[in-house]
mmCIF file of C-alpha atoms and ligand atoms in Angstrom:
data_model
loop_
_atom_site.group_PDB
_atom_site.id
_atom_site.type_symbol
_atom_site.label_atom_id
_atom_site.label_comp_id
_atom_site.label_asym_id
_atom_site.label_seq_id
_atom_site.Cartn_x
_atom_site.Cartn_y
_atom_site.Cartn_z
ATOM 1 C CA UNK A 627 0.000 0.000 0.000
ATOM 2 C CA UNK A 628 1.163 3.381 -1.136
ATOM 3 C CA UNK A 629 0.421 6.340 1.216
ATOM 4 C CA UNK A 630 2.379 9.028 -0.963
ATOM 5 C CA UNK A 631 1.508 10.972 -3.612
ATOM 6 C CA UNK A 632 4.444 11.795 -5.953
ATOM 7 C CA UNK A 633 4.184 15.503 -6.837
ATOM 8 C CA UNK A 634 7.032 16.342 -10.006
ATOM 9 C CA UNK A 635 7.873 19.888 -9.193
ATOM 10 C CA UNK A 636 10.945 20.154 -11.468
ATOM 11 C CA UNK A 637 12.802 17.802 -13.430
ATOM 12 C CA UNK A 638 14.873 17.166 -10.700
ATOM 13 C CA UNK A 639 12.428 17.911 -7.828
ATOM 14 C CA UNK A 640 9.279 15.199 -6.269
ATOM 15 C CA UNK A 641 7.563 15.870 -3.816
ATOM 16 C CA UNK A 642 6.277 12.772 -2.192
ATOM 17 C CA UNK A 643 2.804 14.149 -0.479
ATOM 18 C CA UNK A 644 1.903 11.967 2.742
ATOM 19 C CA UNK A 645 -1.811 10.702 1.797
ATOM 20 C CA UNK A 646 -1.844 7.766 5.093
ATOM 21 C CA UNK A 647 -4.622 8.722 7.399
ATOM 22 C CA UNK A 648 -1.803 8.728 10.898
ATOM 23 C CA UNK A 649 0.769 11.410 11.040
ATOM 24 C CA UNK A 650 3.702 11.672 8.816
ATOM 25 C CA UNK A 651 5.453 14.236 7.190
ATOM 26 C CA UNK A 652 5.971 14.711 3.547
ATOM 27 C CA UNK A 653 9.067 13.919 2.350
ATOM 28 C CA UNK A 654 10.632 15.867 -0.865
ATOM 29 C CA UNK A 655 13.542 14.157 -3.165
ATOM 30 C CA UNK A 656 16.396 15.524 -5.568
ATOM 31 C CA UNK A 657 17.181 13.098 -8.013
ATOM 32 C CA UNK A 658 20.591 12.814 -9.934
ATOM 33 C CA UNK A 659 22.048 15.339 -8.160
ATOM 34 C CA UNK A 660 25.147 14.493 -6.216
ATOM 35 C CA UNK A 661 28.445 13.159 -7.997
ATOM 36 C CA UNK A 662 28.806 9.359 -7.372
ATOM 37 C CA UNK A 663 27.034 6.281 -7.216
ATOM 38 C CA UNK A 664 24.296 7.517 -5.010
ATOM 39 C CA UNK A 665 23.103 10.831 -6.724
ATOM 40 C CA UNK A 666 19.438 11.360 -4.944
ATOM 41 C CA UNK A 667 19.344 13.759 -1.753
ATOM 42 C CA UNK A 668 16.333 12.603 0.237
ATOM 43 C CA UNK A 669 14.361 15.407 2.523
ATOM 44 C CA UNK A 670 12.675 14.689 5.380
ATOM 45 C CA UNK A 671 12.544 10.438 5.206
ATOM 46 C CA UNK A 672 9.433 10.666 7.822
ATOM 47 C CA UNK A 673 8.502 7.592 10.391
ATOM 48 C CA UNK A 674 9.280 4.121 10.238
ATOM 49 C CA UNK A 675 5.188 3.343 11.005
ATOM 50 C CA UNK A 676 2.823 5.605 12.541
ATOM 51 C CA UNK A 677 0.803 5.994 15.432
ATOM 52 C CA UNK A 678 -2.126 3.995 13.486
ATOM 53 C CA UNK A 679 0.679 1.228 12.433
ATOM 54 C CA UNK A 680 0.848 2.769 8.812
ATOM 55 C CA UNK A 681 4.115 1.513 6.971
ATOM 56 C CA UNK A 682 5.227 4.936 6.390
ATOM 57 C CA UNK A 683 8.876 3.753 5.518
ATOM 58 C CA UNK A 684 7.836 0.805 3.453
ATOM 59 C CA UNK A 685 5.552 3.116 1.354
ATOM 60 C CA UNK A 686 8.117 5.962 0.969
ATOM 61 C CA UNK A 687 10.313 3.492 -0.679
ATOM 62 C CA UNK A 688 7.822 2.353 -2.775
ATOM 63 C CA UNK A 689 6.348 5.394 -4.491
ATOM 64 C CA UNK A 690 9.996 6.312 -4.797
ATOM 65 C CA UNK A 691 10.521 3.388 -6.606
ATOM 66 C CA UNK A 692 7.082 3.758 -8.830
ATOM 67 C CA UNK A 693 9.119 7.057 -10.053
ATOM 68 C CA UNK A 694 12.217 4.846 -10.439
ATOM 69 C CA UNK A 695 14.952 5.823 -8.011
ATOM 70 C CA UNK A 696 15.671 3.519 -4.798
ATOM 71 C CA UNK A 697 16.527 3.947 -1.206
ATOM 72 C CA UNK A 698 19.835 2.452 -1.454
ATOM 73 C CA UNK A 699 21.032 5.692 -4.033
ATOM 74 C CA UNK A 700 20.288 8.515 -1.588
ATOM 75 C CA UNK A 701 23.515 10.232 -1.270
ATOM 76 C CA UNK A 702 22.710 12.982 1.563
ATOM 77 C CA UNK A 703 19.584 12.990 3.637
ATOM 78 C CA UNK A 704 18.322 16.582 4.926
ATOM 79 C CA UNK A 705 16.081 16.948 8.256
ATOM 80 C CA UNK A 706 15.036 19.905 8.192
ATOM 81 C CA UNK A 707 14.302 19.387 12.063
ATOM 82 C CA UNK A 708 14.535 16.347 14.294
ATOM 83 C CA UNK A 709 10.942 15.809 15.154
ATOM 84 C CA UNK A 710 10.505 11.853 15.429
ATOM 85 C CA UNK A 711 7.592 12.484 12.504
ATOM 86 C CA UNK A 712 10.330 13.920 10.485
ATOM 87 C CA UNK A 713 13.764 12.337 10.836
ATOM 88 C CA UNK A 714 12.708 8.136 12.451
ATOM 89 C CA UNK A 715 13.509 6.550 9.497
ATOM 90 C CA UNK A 716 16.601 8.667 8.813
ATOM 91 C CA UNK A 717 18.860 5.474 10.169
ATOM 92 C CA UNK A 718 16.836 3.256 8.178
ATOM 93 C CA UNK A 719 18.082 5.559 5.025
ATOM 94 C CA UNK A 720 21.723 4.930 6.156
ATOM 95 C CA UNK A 721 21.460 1.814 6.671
ATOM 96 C CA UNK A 722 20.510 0.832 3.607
ATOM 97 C CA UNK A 723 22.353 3.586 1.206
ATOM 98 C CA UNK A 724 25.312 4.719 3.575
ATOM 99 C CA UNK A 725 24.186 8.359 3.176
ATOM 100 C CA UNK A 726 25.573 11.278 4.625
ATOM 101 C CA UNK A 727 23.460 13.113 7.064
ATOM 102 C CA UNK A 728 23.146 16.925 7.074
ATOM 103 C CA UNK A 729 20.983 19.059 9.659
ATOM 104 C CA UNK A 730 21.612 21.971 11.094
ATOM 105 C CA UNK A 731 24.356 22.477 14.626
ATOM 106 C CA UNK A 732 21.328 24.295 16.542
ATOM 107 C CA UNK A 733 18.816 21.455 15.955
ATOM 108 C CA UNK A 734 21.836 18.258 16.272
ATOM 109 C CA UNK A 735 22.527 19.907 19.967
ATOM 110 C CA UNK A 736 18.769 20.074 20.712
ATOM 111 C CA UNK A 737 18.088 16.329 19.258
ATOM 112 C CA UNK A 738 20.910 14.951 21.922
ATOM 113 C CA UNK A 739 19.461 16.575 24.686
ATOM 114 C CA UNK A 740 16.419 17.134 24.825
ATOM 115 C CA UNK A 741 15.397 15.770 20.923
ATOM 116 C CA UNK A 742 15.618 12.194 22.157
ATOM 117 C CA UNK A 743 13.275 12.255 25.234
ATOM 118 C CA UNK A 744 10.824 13.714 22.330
ATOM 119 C CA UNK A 745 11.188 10.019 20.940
ATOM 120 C CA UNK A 746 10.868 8.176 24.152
ATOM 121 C CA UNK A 747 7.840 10.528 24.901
ATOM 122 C CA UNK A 748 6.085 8.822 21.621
ATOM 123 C CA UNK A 749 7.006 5.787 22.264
ATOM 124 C CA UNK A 750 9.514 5.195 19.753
ATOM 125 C CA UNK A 751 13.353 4.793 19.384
ATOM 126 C CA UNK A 752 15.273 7.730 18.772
ATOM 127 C CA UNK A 753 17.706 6.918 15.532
ATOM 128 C CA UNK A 754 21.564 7.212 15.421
ATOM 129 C CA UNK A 755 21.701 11.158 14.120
ATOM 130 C CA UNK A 756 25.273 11.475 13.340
ATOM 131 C CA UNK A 757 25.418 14.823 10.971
ATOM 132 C CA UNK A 758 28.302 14.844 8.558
ATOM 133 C CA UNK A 759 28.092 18.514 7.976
ATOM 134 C CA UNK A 760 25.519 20.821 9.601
ATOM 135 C CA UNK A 761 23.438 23.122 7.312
ATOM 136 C CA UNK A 762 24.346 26.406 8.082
ATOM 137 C CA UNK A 763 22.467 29.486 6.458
ATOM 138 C CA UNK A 764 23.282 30.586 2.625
ATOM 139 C CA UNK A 765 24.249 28.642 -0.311
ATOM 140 C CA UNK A 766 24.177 24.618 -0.369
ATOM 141 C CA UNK A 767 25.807 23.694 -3.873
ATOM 142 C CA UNK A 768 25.448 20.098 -4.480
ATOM 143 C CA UNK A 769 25.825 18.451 -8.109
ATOM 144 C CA UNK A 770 28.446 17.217 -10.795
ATOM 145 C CA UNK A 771 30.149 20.058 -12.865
ATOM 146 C CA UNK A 772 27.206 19.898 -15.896
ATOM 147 C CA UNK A 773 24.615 19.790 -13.549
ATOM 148 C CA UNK A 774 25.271 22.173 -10.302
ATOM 149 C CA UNK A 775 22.220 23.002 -8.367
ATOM 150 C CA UNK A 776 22.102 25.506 -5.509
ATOM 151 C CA UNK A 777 20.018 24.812 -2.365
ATOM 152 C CA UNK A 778 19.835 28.345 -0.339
ATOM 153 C CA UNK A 779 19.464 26.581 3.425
ATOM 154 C CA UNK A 780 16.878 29.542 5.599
ATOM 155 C CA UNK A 781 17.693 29.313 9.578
ATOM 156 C CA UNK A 782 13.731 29.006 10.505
ATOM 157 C CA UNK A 783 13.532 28.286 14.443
ATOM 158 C CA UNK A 784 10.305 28.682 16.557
ATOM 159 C CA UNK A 785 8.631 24.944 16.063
ATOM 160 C CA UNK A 786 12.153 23.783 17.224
ATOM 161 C CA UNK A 787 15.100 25.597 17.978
ATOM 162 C CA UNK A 788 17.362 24.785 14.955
ATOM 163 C CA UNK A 789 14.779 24.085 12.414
ATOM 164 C CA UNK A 790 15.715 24.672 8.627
ATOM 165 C CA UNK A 791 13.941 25.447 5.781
ATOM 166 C CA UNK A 792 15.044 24.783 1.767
ATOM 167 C CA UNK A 793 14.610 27.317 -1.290
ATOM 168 C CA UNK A 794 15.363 26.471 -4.618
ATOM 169 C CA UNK A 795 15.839 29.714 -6.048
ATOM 170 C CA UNK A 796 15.372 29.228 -9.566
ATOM 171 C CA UNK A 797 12.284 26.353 -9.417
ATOM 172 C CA UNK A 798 10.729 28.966 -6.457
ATOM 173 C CA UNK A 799 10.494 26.281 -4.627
ATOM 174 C CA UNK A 800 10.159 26.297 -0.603
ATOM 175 C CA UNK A 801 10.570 23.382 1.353
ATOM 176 C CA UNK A 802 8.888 24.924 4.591
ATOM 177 C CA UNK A 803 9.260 21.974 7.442
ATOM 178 C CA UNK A 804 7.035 22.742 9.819
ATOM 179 C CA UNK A 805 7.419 26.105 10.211
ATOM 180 C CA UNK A 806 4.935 27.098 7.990
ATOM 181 C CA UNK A 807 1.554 24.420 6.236
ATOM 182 C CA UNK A 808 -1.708 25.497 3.968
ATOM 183 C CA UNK A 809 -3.626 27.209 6.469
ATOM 184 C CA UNK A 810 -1.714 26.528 9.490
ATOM 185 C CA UNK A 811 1.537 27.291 11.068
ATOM 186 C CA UNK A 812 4.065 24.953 13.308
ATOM 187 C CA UNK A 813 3.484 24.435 16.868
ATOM 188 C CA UNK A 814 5.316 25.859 19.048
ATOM 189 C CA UNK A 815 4.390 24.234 22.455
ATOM 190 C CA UNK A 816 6.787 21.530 22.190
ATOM 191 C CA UNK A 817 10.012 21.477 24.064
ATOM 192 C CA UNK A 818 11.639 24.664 22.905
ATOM 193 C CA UNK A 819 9.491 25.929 20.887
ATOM 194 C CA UNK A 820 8.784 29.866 20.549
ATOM 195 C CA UNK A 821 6.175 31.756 19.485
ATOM 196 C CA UNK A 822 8.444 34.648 18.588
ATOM 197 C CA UNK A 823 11.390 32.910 16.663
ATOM 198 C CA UNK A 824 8.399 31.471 14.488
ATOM 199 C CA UNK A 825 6.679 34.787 13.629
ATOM 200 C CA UNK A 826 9.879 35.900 13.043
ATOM 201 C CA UNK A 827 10.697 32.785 10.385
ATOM 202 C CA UNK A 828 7.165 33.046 9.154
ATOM 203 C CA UNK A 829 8.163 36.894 8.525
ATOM 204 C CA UNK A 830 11.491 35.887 6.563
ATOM 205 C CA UNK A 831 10.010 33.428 4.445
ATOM 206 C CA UNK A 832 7.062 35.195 3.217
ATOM 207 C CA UNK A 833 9.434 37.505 1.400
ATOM 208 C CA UNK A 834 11.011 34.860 -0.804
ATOM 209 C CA UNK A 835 9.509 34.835 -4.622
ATOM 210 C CA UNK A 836 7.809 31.008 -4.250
ATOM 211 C CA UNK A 837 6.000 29.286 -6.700
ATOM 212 C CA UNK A 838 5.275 26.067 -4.879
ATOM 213 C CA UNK A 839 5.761 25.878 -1.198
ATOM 214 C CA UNK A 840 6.280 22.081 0.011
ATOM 215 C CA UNK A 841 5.238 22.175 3.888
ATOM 216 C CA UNK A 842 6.212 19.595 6.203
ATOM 217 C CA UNK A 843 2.313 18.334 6.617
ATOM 218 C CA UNK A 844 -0.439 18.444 4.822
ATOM 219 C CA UNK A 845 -3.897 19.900 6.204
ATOM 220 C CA UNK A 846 -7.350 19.998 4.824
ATOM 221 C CA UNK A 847 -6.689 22.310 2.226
ATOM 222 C CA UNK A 848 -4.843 19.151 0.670
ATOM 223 C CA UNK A 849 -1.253 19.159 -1.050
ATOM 224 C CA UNK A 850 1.543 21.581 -1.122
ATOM 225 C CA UNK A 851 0.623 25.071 -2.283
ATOM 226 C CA UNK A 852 1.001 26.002 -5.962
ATOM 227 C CA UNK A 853 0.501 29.462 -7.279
ATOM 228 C CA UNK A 854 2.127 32.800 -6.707
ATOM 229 C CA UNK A 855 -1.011 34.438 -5.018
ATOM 230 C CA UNK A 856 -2.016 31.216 -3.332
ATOM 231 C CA UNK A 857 0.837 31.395 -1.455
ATOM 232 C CA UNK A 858 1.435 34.641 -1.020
ATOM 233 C CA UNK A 859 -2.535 34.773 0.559
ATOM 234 C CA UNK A 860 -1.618 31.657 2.546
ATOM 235 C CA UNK A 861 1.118 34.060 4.408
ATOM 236 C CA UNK A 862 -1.239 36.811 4.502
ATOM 237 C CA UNK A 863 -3.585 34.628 6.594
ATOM 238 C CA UNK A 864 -1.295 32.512 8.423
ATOM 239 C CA UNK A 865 0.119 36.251 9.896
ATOM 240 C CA UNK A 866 -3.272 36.519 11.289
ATOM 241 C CA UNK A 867 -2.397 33.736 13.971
ATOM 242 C CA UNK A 868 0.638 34.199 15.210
HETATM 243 ZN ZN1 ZN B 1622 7.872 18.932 13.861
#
């Protein structure tokens, strides 16, 4: 059973939209992007299996595979924060690929304190995180010399303190975590969360020039956000709550 909807954004851009009826995140993929064997960066691999016992894992790897790329050539995986809905599967990923892991310093520091009691709280076991380079803010270039694509990595706290959020400049994409969803914004009363940091992210990313903005979570308004004005309204009204 697939649970994700594969969204093309870009030639080199899916969006895999989590469609299961438990809580997951949606996970975003660059394919045949990175130099080597293993050219697909992987975004946000999600849970293992949900709190309703949905295969979220299994079914990631599956509608990858409908679109023809597999686990085992992710080169980098991204969290853009360490949320267990976000980043569980992550050593599954590395396991089966070897990928490098990349999150930001802020978020690493808050996943070995307090990050991993977050896990224990749900229940679940809190992965091996060990970052091989932390995502700092400004220009990620990734790619072979024909085929050089630039990830601009935004420092977004507020829904946790070293959350990160992705623009592709040219595509207008923004990957958004949970920092900002269709309707909605991140919560901010888990542990060190604030209110403040995430007005102020909300703020910064509501300037950007975004086509399609990829948030961490779906809501009832359905998929990711597509439109200039769409998203620019979505920002309008999501200013209204915090
Ligand atoms: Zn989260």
């Amino acid at each position: 059973m697939i649970y994700h909807n594969s969204v093309r954004l870009a030639e080199d851009f899916y969006c895999y939209v989590w469609q299961g009826r438990g809580n997951n995140c949606n996970a975003s993929l660059l394919s045949s992007v990175l130099r080597g064997e293993r050219p697909h960066v992987l975004i946000d691999p999600g849970h293992i299996r949900n709190e309703l016992g949905e295969p979220c894992f299994d079914s990631l790897t599956q509608a990858m595979e409908r679109d023809g790329f597999k686990m085992e050539d992710i080169g980098l995986v991204i969290g853009t924060h360490s949320h267990p809905d976000h980043i569980e599967a992550i050593e599954l990923v590395v396991e089966k690929s070897s990928a490098l892991l990349a999150l930001s310093r802020e978020e690493y520091e808050f996943y070995s304190t307090m990050g991993k009691m977050f896990f224990q709280m749900f229940g679940a076991k809190p992965p091996q995180v060990n970052p091989f380079f932390y995502l700092k803010e400004g220009e990620l270039s990734l790619g072979a010399k024909n085929n050089k694509v630039t990830i601009k990595v935004l420092f977004t706290p507020g829904h946790s303190p070293g959350s990160i959020s992705l623009y592709l400049e040219e595509e207008k994409i923004l990957i958004s975590g949970d920092v900002v969803f269709a309707g909605s914004v991140g919560r901010t009363d888990f542990p060190s969360g604030s209110p403040s940091l995430l007005r102020k992210s909300i703020d910064e990313l509501s300037q950007l020039d975004v086509e399609y903005l990829v948030p961490g979570h779906s809501t009832e308004l359905g998929s990711i956000i597509a439109g200039k004005d769409k998203v620019a309204r979505n920002f309008q009204m999501v200013k209204m709550f915090i």
